[in-house]
Short mmCIF file of C-alpha atoms in Angstrom, two decimals:
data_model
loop_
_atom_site.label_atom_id
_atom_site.label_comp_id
_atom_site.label_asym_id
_atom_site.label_seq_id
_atom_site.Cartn_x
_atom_site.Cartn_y
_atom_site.Cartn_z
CA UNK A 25 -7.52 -10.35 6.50
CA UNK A 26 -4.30 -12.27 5.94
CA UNK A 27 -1.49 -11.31 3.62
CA UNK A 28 -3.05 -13.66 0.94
CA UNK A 29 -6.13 -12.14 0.53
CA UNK A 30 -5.66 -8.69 1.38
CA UNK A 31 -3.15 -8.64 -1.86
CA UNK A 32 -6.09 -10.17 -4.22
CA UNK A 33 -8.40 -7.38 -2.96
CA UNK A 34 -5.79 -4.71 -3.73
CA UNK A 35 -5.43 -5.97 -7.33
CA UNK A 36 -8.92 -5.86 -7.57
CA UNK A 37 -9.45 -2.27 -6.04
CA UNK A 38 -6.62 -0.85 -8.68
CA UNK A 39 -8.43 -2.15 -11.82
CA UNK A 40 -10.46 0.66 -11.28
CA UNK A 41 -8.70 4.05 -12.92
CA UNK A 42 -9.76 6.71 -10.10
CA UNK A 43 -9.06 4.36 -7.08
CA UNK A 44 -5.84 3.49 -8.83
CA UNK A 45 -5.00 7.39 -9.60
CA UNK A 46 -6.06 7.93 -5.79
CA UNK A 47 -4.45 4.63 -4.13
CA UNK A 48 -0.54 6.22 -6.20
CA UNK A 49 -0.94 9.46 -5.16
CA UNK A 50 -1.59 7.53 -0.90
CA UNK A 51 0.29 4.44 -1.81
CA UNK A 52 3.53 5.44 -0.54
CA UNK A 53 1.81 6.30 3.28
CA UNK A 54 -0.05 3.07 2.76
CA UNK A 55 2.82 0.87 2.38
CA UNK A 56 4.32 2.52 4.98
CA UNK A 57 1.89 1.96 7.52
CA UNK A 58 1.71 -2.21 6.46
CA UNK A 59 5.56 -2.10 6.98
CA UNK A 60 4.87 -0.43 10.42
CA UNK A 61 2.18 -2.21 11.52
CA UNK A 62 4.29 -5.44 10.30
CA UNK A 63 7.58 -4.70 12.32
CA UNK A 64 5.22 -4.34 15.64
CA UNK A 65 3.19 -7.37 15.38
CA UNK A 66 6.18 -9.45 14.47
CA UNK A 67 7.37 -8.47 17.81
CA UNK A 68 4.58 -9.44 19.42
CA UNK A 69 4.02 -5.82 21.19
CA UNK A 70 0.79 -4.36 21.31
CA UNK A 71 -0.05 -0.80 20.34
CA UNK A 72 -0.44 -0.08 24.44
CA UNK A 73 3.25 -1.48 25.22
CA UNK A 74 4.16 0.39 21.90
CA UNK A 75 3.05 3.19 23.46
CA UNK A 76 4.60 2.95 27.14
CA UNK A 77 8.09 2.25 25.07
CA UNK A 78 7.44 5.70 23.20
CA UNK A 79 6.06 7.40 25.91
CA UNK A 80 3.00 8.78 24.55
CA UNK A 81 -0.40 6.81 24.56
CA UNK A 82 -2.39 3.65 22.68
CA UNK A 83 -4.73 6.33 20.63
CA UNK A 84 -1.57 8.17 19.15
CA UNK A 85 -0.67 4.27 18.04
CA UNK A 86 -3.90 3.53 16.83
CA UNK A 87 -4.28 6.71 14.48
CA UNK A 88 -0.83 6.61 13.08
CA UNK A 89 -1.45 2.93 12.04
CA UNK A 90 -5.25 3.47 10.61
CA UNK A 91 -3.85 6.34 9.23
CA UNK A 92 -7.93 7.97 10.62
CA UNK A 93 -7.28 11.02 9.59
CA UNK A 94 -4.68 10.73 6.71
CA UNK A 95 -2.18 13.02 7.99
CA UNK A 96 1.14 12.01 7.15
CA UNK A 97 3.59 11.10 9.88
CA UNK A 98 6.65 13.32 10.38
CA UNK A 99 9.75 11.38 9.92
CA UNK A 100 10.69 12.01 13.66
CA UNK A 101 7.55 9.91 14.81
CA UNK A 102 8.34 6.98 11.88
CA UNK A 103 11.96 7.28 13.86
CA UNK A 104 10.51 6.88 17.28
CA UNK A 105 8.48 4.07 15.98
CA UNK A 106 10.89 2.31 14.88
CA UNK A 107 13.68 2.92 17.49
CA UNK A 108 11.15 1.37 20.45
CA UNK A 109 11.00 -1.65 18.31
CA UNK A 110 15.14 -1.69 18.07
CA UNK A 111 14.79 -0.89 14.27
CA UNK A 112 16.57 2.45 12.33
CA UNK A 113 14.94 4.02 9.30
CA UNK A 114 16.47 3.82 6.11
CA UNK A 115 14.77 6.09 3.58
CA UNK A 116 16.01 4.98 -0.41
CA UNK A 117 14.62 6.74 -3.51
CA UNK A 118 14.19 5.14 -6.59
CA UNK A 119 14.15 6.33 -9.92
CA UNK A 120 10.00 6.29 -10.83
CA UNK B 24 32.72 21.93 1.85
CA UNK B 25 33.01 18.77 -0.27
CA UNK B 26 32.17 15.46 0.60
CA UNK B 27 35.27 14.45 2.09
CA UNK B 28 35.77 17.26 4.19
CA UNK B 29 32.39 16.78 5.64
CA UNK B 30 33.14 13.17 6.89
CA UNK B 31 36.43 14.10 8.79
CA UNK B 32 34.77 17.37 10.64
CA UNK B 33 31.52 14.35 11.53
CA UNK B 34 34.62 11.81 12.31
CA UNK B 35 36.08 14.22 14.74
CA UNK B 36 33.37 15.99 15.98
CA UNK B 37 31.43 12.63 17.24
CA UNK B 38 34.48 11.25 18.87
CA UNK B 39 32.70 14.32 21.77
CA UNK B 40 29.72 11.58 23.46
CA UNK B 41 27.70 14.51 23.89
CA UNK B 42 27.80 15.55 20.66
CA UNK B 43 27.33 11.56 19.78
CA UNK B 44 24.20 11.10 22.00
CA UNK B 45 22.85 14.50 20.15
CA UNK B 46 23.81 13.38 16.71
CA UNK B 47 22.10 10.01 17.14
CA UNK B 48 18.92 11.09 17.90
CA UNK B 49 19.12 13.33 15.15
CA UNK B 50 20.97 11.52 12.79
CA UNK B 51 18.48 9.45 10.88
CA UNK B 52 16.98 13.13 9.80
CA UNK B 53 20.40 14.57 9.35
CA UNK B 54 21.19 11.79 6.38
CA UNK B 55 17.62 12.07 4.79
CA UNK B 56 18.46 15.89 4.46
CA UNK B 57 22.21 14.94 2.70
CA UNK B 58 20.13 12.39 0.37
CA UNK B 59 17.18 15.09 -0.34
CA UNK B 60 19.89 17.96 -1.40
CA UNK B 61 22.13 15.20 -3.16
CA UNK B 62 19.11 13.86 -5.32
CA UNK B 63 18.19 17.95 -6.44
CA UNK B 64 21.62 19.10 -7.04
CA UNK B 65 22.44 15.36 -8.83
CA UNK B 66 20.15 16.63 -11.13
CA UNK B 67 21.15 19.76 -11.39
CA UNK B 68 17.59 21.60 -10.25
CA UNK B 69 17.88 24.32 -8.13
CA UNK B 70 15.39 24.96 -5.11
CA UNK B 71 13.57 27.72 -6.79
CA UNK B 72 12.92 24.99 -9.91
CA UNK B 73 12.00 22.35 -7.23
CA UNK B 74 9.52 24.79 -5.86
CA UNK B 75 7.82 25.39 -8.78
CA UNK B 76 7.73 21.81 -9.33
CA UNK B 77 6.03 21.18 -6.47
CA UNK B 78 3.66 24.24 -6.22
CA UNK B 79 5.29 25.54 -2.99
CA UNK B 80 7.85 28.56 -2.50
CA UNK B 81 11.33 28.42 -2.39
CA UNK B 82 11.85 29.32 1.57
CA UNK B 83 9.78 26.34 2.23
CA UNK B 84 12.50 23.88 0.16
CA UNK B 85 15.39 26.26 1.60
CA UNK B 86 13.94 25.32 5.28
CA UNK B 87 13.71 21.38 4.96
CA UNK B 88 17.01 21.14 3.49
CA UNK B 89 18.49 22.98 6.30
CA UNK B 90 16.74 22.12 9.00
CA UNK B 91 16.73 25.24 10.67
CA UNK B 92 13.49 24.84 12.64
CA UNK B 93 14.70 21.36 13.33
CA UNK B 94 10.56 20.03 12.51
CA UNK B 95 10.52 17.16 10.99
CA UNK B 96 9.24 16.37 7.19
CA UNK B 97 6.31 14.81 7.05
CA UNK B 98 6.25 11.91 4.67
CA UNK B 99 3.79 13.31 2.49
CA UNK B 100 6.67 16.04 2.05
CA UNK B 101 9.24 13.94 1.77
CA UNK B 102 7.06 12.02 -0.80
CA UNK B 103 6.28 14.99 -2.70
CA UNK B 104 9.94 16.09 -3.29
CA UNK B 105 11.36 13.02 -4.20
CA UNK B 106 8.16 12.62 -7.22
CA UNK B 107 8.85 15.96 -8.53
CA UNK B 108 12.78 14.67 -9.26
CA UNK B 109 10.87 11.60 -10.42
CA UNK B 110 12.21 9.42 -7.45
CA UNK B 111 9.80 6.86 -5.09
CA UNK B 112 10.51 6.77 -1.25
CA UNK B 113 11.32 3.74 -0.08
CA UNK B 114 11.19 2.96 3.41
CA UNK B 115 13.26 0.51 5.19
CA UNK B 116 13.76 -0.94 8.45
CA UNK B 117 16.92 -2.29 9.99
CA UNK B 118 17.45 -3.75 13.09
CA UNK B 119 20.10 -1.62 15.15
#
């Protein structure tokens, strides 16, 4: 699903109340996942390489991006992530 | 110790590449702590209020600001501190 479409289907999904009250309450872990999965691909490294960089293995990739079991990442792996892609964190907040 | 003071003891004591190597692995979690603590006491809520806030105790809020165990926040906890100040994360990614 390219960029395009996936943002129609979002605006779609959020008409509806619950998924919306749901989709705020995820949406920050959501967005950050997109921006990870982003960063890798735009590198052109797979989750495997990604994984020999980090020095852990492709299933540890795979469920931090599909976000399977919805546990959050700890800022130290979001760190690692990004460091084996030659990328820092920088974590803003922003008045709601 | 006040701001200032803060930034010549880090100035001096990272000038030591031991102490450098150290501090940049842990730096990126070092600043998120400094922002955290700056965005509570900006607004003038202590960590017993923030608990409450966020339907946790205040040990828990004393522990991620200091670090002590040295685990890393989760996003989700991260997340969940900056809403109850009323602030969004925003995650960023710069090339080093």
């Amino acid at each position: 699903m390219d960029d395009l479409s996936f943002e129609n289907f979002k605006d779609e999904a959020l008409k509806n109340t619950a998924v919306k009250k749901e989709y705020d309450a995820l949406g920050p872990v959501f967005e950050l996942r997109r921006k990870l999965i982003k960063l890798r691909t735009a590198k052109g490294v797979t989750q495997e390489q990604l994984a020999r960089i980090m020095g852990t293995n492709k299933s540890n990739i795979s469920r931090l991006e599909s976000g399977e079991n919805i546990s959050y990442p700890t800022f130290k792996t979001i760190s690692k992530y990004a460091a084996a892609l030659g990328y820092k964190v920088d974590i803003e907040f922003r008045p709601v």
